[in-house]
Structures are given as structure tokens and as C-alpha cells.
Short mmCIF file of C-alpha atoms and ligand atoms in Angstrom, two decimals:
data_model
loop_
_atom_site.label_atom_id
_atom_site.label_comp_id
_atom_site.label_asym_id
_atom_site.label_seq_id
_atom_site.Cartn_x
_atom_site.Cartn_y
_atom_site.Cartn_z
CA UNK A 276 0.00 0.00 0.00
CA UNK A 277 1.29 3.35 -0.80
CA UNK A 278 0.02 6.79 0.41
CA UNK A 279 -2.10 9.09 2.27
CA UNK A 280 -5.28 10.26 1.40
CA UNK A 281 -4.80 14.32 0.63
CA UNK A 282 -8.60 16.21 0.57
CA UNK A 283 -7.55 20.10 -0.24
CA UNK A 284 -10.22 22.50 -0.44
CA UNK A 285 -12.92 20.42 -0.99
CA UNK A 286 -16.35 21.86 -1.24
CA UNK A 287 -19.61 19.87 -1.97
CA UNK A 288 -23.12 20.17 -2.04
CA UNK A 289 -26.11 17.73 -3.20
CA UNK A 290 -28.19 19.72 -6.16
CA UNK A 291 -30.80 20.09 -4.25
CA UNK A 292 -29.28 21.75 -1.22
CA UNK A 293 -28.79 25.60 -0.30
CA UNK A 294 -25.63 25.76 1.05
CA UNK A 295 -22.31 23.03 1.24
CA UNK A 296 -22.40 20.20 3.09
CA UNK A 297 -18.56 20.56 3.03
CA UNK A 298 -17.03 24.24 2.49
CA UNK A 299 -13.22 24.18 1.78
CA UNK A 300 -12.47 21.26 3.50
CA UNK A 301 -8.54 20.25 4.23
CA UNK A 302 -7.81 16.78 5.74
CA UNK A 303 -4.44 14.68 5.57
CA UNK A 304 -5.05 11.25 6.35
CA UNK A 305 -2.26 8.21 6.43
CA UNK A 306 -2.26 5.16 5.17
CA UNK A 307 -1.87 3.46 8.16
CA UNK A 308 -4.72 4.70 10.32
CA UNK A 309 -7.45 3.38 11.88
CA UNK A 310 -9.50 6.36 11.76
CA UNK A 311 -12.98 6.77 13.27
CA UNK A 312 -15.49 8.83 11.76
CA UNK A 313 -17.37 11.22 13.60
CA UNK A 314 -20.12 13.20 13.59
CA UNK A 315 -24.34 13.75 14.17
CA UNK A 316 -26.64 12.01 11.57
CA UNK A 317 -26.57 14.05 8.47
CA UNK A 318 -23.65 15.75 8.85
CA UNK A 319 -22.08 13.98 5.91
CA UNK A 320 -20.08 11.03 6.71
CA UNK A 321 -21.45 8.40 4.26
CA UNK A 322 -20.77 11.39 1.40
CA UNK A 323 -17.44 11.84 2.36
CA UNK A 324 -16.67 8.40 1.73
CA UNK A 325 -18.30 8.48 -1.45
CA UNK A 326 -16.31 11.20 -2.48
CA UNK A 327 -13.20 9.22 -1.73
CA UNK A 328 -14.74 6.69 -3.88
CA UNK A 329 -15.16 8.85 -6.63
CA UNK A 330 -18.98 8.61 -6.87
CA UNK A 331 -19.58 12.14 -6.56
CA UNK A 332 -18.72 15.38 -8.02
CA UNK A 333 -16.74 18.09 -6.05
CA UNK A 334 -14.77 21.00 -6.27
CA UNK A 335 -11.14 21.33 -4.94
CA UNK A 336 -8.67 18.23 -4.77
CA UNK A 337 -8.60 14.54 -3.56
CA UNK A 338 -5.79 12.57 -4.44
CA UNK A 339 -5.08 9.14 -3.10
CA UNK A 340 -3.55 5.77 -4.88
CA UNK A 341 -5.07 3.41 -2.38
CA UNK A 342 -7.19 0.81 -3.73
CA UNK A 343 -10.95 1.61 -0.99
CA UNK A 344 -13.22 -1.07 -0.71
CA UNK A 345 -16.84 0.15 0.97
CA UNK A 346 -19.06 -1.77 3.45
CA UNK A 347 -21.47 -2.53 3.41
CA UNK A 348 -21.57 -4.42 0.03
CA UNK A 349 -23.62 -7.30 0.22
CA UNK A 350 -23.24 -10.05 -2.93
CA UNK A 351 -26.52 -10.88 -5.32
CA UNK A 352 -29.04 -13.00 -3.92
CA UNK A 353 -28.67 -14.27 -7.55
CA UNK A 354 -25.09 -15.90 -7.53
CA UNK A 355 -25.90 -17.74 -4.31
CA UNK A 356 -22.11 -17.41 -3.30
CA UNK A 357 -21.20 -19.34 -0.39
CA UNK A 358 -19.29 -17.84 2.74
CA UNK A 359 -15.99 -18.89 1.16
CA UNK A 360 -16.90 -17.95 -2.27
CA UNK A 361 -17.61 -14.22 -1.10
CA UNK A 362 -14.14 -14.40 0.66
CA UNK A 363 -12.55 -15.56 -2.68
CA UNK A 364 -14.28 -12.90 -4.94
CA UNK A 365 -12.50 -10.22 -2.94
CA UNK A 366 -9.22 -11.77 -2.89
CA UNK A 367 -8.85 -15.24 -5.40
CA UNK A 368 -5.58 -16.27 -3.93
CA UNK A 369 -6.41 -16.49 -0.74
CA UNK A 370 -5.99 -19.94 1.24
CA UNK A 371 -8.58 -22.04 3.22
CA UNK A 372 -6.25 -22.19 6.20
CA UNK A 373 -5.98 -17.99 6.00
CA UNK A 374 -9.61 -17.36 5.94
CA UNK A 375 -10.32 -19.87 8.56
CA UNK A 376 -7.59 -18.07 10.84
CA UNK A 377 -9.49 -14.86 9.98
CA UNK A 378 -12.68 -16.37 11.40
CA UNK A 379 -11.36 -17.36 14.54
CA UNK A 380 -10.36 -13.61 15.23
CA UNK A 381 -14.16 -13.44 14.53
CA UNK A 382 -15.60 -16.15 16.73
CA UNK A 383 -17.10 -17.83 13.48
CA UNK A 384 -16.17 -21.84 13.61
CA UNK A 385 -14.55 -23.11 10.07
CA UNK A 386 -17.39 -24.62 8.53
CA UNK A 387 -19.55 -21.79 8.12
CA UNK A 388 -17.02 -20.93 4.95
CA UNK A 389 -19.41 -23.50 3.07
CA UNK A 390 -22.63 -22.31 4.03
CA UNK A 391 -24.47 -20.40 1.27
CA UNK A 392 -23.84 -16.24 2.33
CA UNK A 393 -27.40 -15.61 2.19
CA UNK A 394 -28.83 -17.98 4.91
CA UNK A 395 -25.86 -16.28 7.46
CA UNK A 396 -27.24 -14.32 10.16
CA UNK A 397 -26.99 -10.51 9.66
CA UNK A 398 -24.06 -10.41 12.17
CA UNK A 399 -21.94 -13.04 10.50
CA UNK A 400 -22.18 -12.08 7.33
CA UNK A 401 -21.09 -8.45 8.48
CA UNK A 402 -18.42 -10.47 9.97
CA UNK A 403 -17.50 -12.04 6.56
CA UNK A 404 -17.80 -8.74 5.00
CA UNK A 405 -15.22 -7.52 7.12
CA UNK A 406 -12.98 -10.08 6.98
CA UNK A 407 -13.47 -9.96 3.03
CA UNK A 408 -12.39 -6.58 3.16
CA UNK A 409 -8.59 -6.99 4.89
CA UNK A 410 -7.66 -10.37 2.92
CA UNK A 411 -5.95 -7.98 0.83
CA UNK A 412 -2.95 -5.92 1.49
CA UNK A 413 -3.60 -3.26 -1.09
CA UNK A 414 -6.86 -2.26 0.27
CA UNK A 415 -7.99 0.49 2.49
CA UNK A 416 -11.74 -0.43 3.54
CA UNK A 417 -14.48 2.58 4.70
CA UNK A 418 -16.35 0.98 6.77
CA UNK A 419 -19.96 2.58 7.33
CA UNK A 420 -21.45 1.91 10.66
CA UNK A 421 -20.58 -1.83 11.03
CA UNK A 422 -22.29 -2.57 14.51
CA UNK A 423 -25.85 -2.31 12.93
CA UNK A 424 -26.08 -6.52 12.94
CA UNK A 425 -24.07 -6.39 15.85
CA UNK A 426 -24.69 -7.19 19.44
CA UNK A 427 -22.58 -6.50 22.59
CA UNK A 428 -20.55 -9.40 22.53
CA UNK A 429 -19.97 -9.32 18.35
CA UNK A 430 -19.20 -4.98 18.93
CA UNK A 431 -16.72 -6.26 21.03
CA UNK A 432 -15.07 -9.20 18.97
CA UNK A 433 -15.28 -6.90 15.52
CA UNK A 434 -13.27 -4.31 17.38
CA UNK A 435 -10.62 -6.71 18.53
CA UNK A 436 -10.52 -7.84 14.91
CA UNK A 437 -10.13 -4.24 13.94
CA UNK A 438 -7.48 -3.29 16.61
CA UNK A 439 -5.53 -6.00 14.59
CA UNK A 440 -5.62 -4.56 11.61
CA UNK A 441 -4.75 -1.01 10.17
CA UNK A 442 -5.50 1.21 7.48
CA UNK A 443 -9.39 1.63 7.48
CA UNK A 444 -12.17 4.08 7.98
CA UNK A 445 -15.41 3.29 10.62
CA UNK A 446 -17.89 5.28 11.11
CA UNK A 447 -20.01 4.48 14.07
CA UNK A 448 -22.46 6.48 16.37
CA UNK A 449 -20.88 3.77 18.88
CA UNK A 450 -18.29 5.84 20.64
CA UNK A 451 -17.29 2.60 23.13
CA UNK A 452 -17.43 0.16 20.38
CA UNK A 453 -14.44 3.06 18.36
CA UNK A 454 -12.50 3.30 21.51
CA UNK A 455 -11.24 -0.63 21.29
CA UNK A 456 -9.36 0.40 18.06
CA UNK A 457 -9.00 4.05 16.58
CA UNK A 458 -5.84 5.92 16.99
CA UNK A 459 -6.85 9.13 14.61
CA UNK A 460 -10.26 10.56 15.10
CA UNK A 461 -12.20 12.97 12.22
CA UNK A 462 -14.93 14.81 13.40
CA UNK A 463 -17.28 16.32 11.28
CA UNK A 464 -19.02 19.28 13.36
CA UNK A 465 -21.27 21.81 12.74
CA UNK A 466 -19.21 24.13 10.80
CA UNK A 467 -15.80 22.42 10.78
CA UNK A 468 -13.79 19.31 10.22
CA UNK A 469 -11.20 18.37 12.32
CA UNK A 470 -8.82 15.61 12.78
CA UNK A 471 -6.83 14.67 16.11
CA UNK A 472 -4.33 12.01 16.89
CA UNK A 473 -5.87 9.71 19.98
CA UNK A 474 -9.26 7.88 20.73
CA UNK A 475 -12.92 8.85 21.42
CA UNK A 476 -11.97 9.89 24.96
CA UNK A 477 -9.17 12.36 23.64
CA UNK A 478 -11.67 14.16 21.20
CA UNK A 479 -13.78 14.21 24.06
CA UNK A 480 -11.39 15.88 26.43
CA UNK A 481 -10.07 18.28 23.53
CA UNK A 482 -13.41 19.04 22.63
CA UNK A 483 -14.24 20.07 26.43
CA UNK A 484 -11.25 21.82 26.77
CA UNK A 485 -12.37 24.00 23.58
CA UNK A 486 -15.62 24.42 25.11
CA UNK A 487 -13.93 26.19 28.17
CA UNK A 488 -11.12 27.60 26.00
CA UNK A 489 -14.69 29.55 23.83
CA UNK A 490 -16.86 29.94 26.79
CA UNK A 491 -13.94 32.20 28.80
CA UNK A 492 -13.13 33.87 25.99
CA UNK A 493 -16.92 34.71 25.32
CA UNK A 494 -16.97 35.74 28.84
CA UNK A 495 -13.84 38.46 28.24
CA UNK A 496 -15.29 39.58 24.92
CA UNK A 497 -19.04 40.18 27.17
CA UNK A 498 -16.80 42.34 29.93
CA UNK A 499 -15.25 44.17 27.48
CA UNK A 500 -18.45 44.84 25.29
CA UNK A 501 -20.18 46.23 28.62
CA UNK A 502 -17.00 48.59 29.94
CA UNK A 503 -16.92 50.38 26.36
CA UNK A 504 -20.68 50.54 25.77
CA UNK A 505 -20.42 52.25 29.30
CA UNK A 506 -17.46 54.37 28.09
CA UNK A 507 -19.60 55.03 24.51
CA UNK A 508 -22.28 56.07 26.37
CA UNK A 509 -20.35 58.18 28.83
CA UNK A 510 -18.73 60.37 25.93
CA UNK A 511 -22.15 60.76 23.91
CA UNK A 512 -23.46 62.54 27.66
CA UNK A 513 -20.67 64.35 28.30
CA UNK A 514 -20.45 65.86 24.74
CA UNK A 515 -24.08 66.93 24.74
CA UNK A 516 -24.04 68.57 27.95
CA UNK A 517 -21.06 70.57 27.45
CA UNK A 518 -22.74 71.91 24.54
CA UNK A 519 -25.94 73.30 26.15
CA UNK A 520 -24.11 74.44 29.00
CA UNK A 521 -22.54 77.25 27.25
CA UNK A 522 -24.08 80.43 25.83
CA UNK A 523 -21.52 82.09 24.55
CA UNK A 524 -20.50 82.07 20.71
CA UNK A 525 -16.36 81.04 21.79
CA UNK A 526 -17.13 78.85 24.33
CA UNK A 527 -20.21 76.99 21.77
CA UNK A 528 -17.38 77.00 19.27
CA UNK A 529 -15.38 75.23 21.44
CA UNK A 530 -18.00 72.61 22.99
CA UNK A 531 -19.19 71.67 18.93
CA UNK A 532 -15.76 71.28 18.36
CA UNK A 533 -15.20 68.71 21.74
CA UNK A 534 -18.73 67.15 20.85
CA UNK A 535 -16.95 66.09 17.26
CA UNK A 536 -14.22 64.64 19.25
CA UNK A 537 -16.98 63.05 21.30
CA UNK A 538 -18.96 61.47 18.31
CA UNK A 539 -15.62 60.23 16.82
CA UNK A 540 -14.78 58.51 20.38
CA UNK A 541 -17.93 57.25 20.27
CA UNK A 542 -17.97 55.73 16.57
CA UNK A 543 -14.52 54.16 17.24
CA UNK A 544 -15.99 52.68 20.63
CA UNK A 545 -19.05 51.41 18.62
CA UNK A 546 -16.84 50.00 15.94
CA UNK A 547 -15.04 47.95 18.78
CA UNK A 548 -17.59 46.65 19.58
CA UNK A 549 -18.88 45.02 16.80
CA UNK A 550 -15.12 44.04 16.03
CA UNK A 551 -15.89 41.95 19.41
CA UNK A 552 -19.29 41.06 19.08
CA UNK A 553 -18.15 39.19 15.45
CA UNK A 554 -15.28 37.58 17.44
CA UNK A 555 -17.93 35.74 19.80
CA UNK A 556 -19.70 34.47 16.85
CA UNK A 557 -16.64 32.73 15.56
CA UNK A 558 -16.12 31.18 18.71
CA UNK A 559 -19.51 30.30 19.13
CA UNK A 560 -18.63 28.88 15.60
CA UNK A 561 -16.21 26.34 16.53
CA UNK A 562 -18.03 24.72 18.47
CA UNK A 563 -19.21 21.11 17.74
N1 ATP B 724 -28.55 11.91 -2.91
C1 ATP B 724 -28.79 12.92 -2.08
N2 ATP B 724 -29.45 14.02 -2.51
C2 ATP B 724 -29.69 15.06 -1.68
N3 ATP B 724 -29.32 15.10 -0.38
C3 ATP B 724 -28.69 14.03 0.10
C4 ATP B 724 -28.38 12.88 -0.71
N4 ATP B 724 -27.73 11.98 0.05
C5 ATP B 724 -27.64 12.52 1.27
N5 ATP B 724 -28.19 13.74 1.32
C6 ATP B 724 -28.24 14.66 2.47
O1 ATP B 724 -26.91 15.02 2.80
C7 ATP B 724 -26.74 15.08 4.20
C8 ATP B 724 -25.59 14.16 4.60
O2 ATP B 724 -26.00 12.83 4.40
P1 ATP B 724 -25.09 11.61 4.84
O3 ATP B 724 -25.81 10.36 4.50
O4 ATP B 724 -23.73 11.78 4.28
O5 ATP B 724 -25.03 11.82 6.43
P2 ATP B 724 -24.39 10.91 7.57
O6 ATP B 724 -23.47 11.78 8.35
O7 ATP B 724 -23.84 9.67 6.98
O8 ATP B 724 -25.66 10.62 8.48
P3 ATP B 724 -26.06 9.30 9.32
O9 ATP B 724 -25.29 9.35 10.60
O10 ATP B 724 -27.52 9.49 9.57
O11 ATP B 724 -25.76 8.08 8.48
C9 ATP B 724 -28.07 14.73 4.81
O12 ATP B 724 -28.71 15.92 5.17
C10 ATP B 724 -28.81 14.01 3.71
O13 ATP B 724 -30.19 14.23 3.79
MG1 MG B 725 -24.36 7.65 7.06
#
């Protein structure tokens, strides 16, 4: 296998939407990672691996030389493959002994291989799938939302059979089920993407400590909107006053010419203030 995946200024949207789903969107990703994919329903998760498989149009750059394979890809009902036969479609050269190794990291006993696909439970032929996917080398499998079929016990055996391998995508809403295996998360939030090196519980932790990082900042940005409202305020009084206190024409001249200072004070203050009032919606904007 050779190569990362390199998205550059990718921007995407579905005809009949308003605005992108993805807006100049920049992610490295290496070959070797197992990299969980993140986000709420809708967000765009499935599209983004379509778009690494080519299926859709974009604008901006992906580049990659890896050979994906998608799940979930079931065989026709038609060709009444067996279990083995599946296995052999995705990789012909591949040995009994191999695939039946392969099933023991999946709790599946040997002679399932000749059972037709179709009569497997939902849960072992996700299994198969899976294993289908890694028999070969030169493939990097994107693997959307694998636990469907899956219950507690088969979560937890299809992420030790993940942690084994490397160079894959998951998505999952299953945060627990990621944490057995992911080293690289990518998150797809409300308004950004973003990729971090660790686990579930490190996005969680960076994404709390961004939370505080915003809401303290937010907090500064409110003090210092109030204190120059107050000073804004201040000068507009202050100019008007000293201009009907006077009567006569030297000392008017001189109060019109302080209340200009005044209203120039005042428009700077003002224009600070929307300066910072702008700044709290981008932090309010990087939040997930
Ligand atoms: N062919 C399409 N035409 C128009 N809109 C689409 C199409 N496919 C998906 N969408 C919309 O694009 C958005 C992203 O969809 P996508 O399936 O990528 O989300 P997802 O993150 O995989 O969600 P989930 O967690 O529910 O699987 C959704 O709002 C969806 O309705
Ligand atoms: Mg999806």
C-alpha cells in the first residue's frame, strides 16, 4: 500500500441543497490509520466516503492511490455465493487455512465458509464482510457503521478484529465500540472538520477543553463589550451637555468642536464593539 489520502479545499453540495455540506475542507489522512469517523446524523459522513470513492462530483482536490473497498456491500441473492466464495471474490488467492484463521479472530467456527452467504445471520455475514475486506494488502476499507447486525458481545469481537488490523475508515455512532481500536479521530461538526491524533476519549477531552477555552473567551469579549458601551455612552453625555451648558459664541465654538471629538470617540468605541461582538460568533462557531 502506498500513500495518504490528501482532501484540499474540498467543497460539496447535493443539487438540491442551499448551502455546502462541506465548504473548503482540508484533511491529511495516512495510510496506516485506523480512523474513526465522527459526527451527528446528516452531517455527511457516508458522502465523504463516497467522495473518496469517486462517486460524486466536487470541487477542490482529492488525491489518493489506495485501492478503498466500501461496506457494506452485500453479494446478489442471484449468484448464491457461499461464505468462502464471497471471501474468494474479494481476494482469489487467498488460502482455506488464511480465511479460517481470519474467522477465529471473529468467533465464526470453520465450517460456516461453506454455508451459502445468504442464509448467514446478519451479524456473520457483516463479519464475513469484514474479513473480506482486509484479505488484501492493497486495500484500504471505509467501513460505514458496522455494529448495525451487531450485538454487545460481536461490537466487542469486531473491534478486537479491527485493533488487529490497520488502514481503514469506521464510522459508528458507537463511541465505546471506536475506543477498542481508533488511533486518529475525524470529526465532522457543525461548521468544521477536524482531525486529532488519539481515541474517542481524547476528542472528548479536547473538545471540552475548547468548550472552556470559547466559553472564557466569550466571557472576556461580554466584559469588554459592557466597559466600552459604558465608556460610549459616557462620551455621547458628556459631549451633549457641554454643549448646552454654554451660551456664549467662543465657548459653543469650542463645545461643537469637543462634541466632534466626542462622536468620533464614540464611533470608534461602537466600531469595537462590533469588532468583538463578530469575534464571539466565531467562537460560538467552533463549536461542535
Ligand atoms: N442523494 C442525495 N441528494 C440530496 N441530499 C442528500 C443525498 N444523500 C444525502 N443527502 C443529504 O446530505 C446530508 C448528509 O448525508 P449523509 O448520508 O452523508 O449523512 P451521515 O453523516 O452519513 O448521516 P447518518 O449518521 O444518519 O448516516 C443529509 O442531510 C442528507 O439528507
Ligand atoms: Mg451515514
Amino acid at each position: 500500500m502506498s500513500g495518504n489520502i490528501l482532501v484540499k479545499n474540498m467543497t460539496f453540495k447535493y443539487p438540491s441543497m442551499i448551502s455546502p455540506l462541506f465548504n473548503n475542507v482540508s484533511v491529511n489522512i495516512h495510510e496506516d490509520w485506523k480512523l474513526g469517523l465522527i459526527g451527528r446524523n446528516g452531517r455527511g459522513k457516508t458522502t465523504l466516503l463516497k467522495i473518496l470513492l469517486d462517486q460524486l462530483e466536487y470541487e477542490g482536490t482529492v488525491i489518493s492511490s489506495l485501492e478503498f473497498k466500501y461496506f457494506p456491500r452485500y453479494p446478489d441473492l442471484d449468484d448464491c455465493l457461499t461464505a468462502e466464495e464471497v471471501l474468494l471474490k474479494e481476494s482469489p488467492m487467498t488460502e482455506r487455512w488464511e480465511m479460517e484463521l481470519e474467522l477465529s479472530y471473529m468467533d465464526l467456527s470453520p465450517e460456516i465458509l461453506d454455508r451459502s452467504f445468504h442464509v448467514l445471520s446478519g451479524g456473520e455475514q457483516t463479519k464475513i464482510l469484514l474479513i473480506g475486506l482486509f484479505l488484501n494488502d492493497d486495500s484500504f476499507p471505509l467501513i460505514d457503521e458496522p455494529t448495525n447486525n451487531l450485538d454487545v458481545h460481536g461490537r466487542k469481537v469486531v473491534g478486537e478484529f479491527l485493533n488487529r488490523k490497520k488502514g481503514f475508515i469506521v464510522i459508528s455512532h458507537d463511541q465505546h465500540f471506536l475506543n477498542h481500536f481508533v488511533d486518529h479521530v475525524l470529526a465532522i461538526n457543525k461548521e468544521s472538520v477536524d482531525v486529532l491524533k488519539g481515541n474517542i476519549e481524547t476528542w472528548q477531552f479536547e473538545k471540552k477543553n475548547a468548550e472552556n477555552l470559547a466559553e472564557e473567551t466569550n466571557q472576556k469579549l461580554f466584559n469588554e463589550i459592557n466597559r466600552l458601551e459604558t465608556v460610549s455612552k459616557r462620551v455621547g453625555t458628556w459631549g451633549q451637555k457641554r454643549e448646552n451648558s454654554t451660551k456664549d459664541a467662543a465657548g459653543r465654538r469650542l463645545a461643537a468642536k469637543q462634541m466632534k471629538r466626542s462622536k468620533a470617540i464614540k464611533k470608534r468605541t461602537e466600531e469595537k464593539i462590533r469588532d468583538k461582538q463578530n469575534l464571539i460568533h466565531n467562537v460560538k462557531r467552533l463549536l461542535i
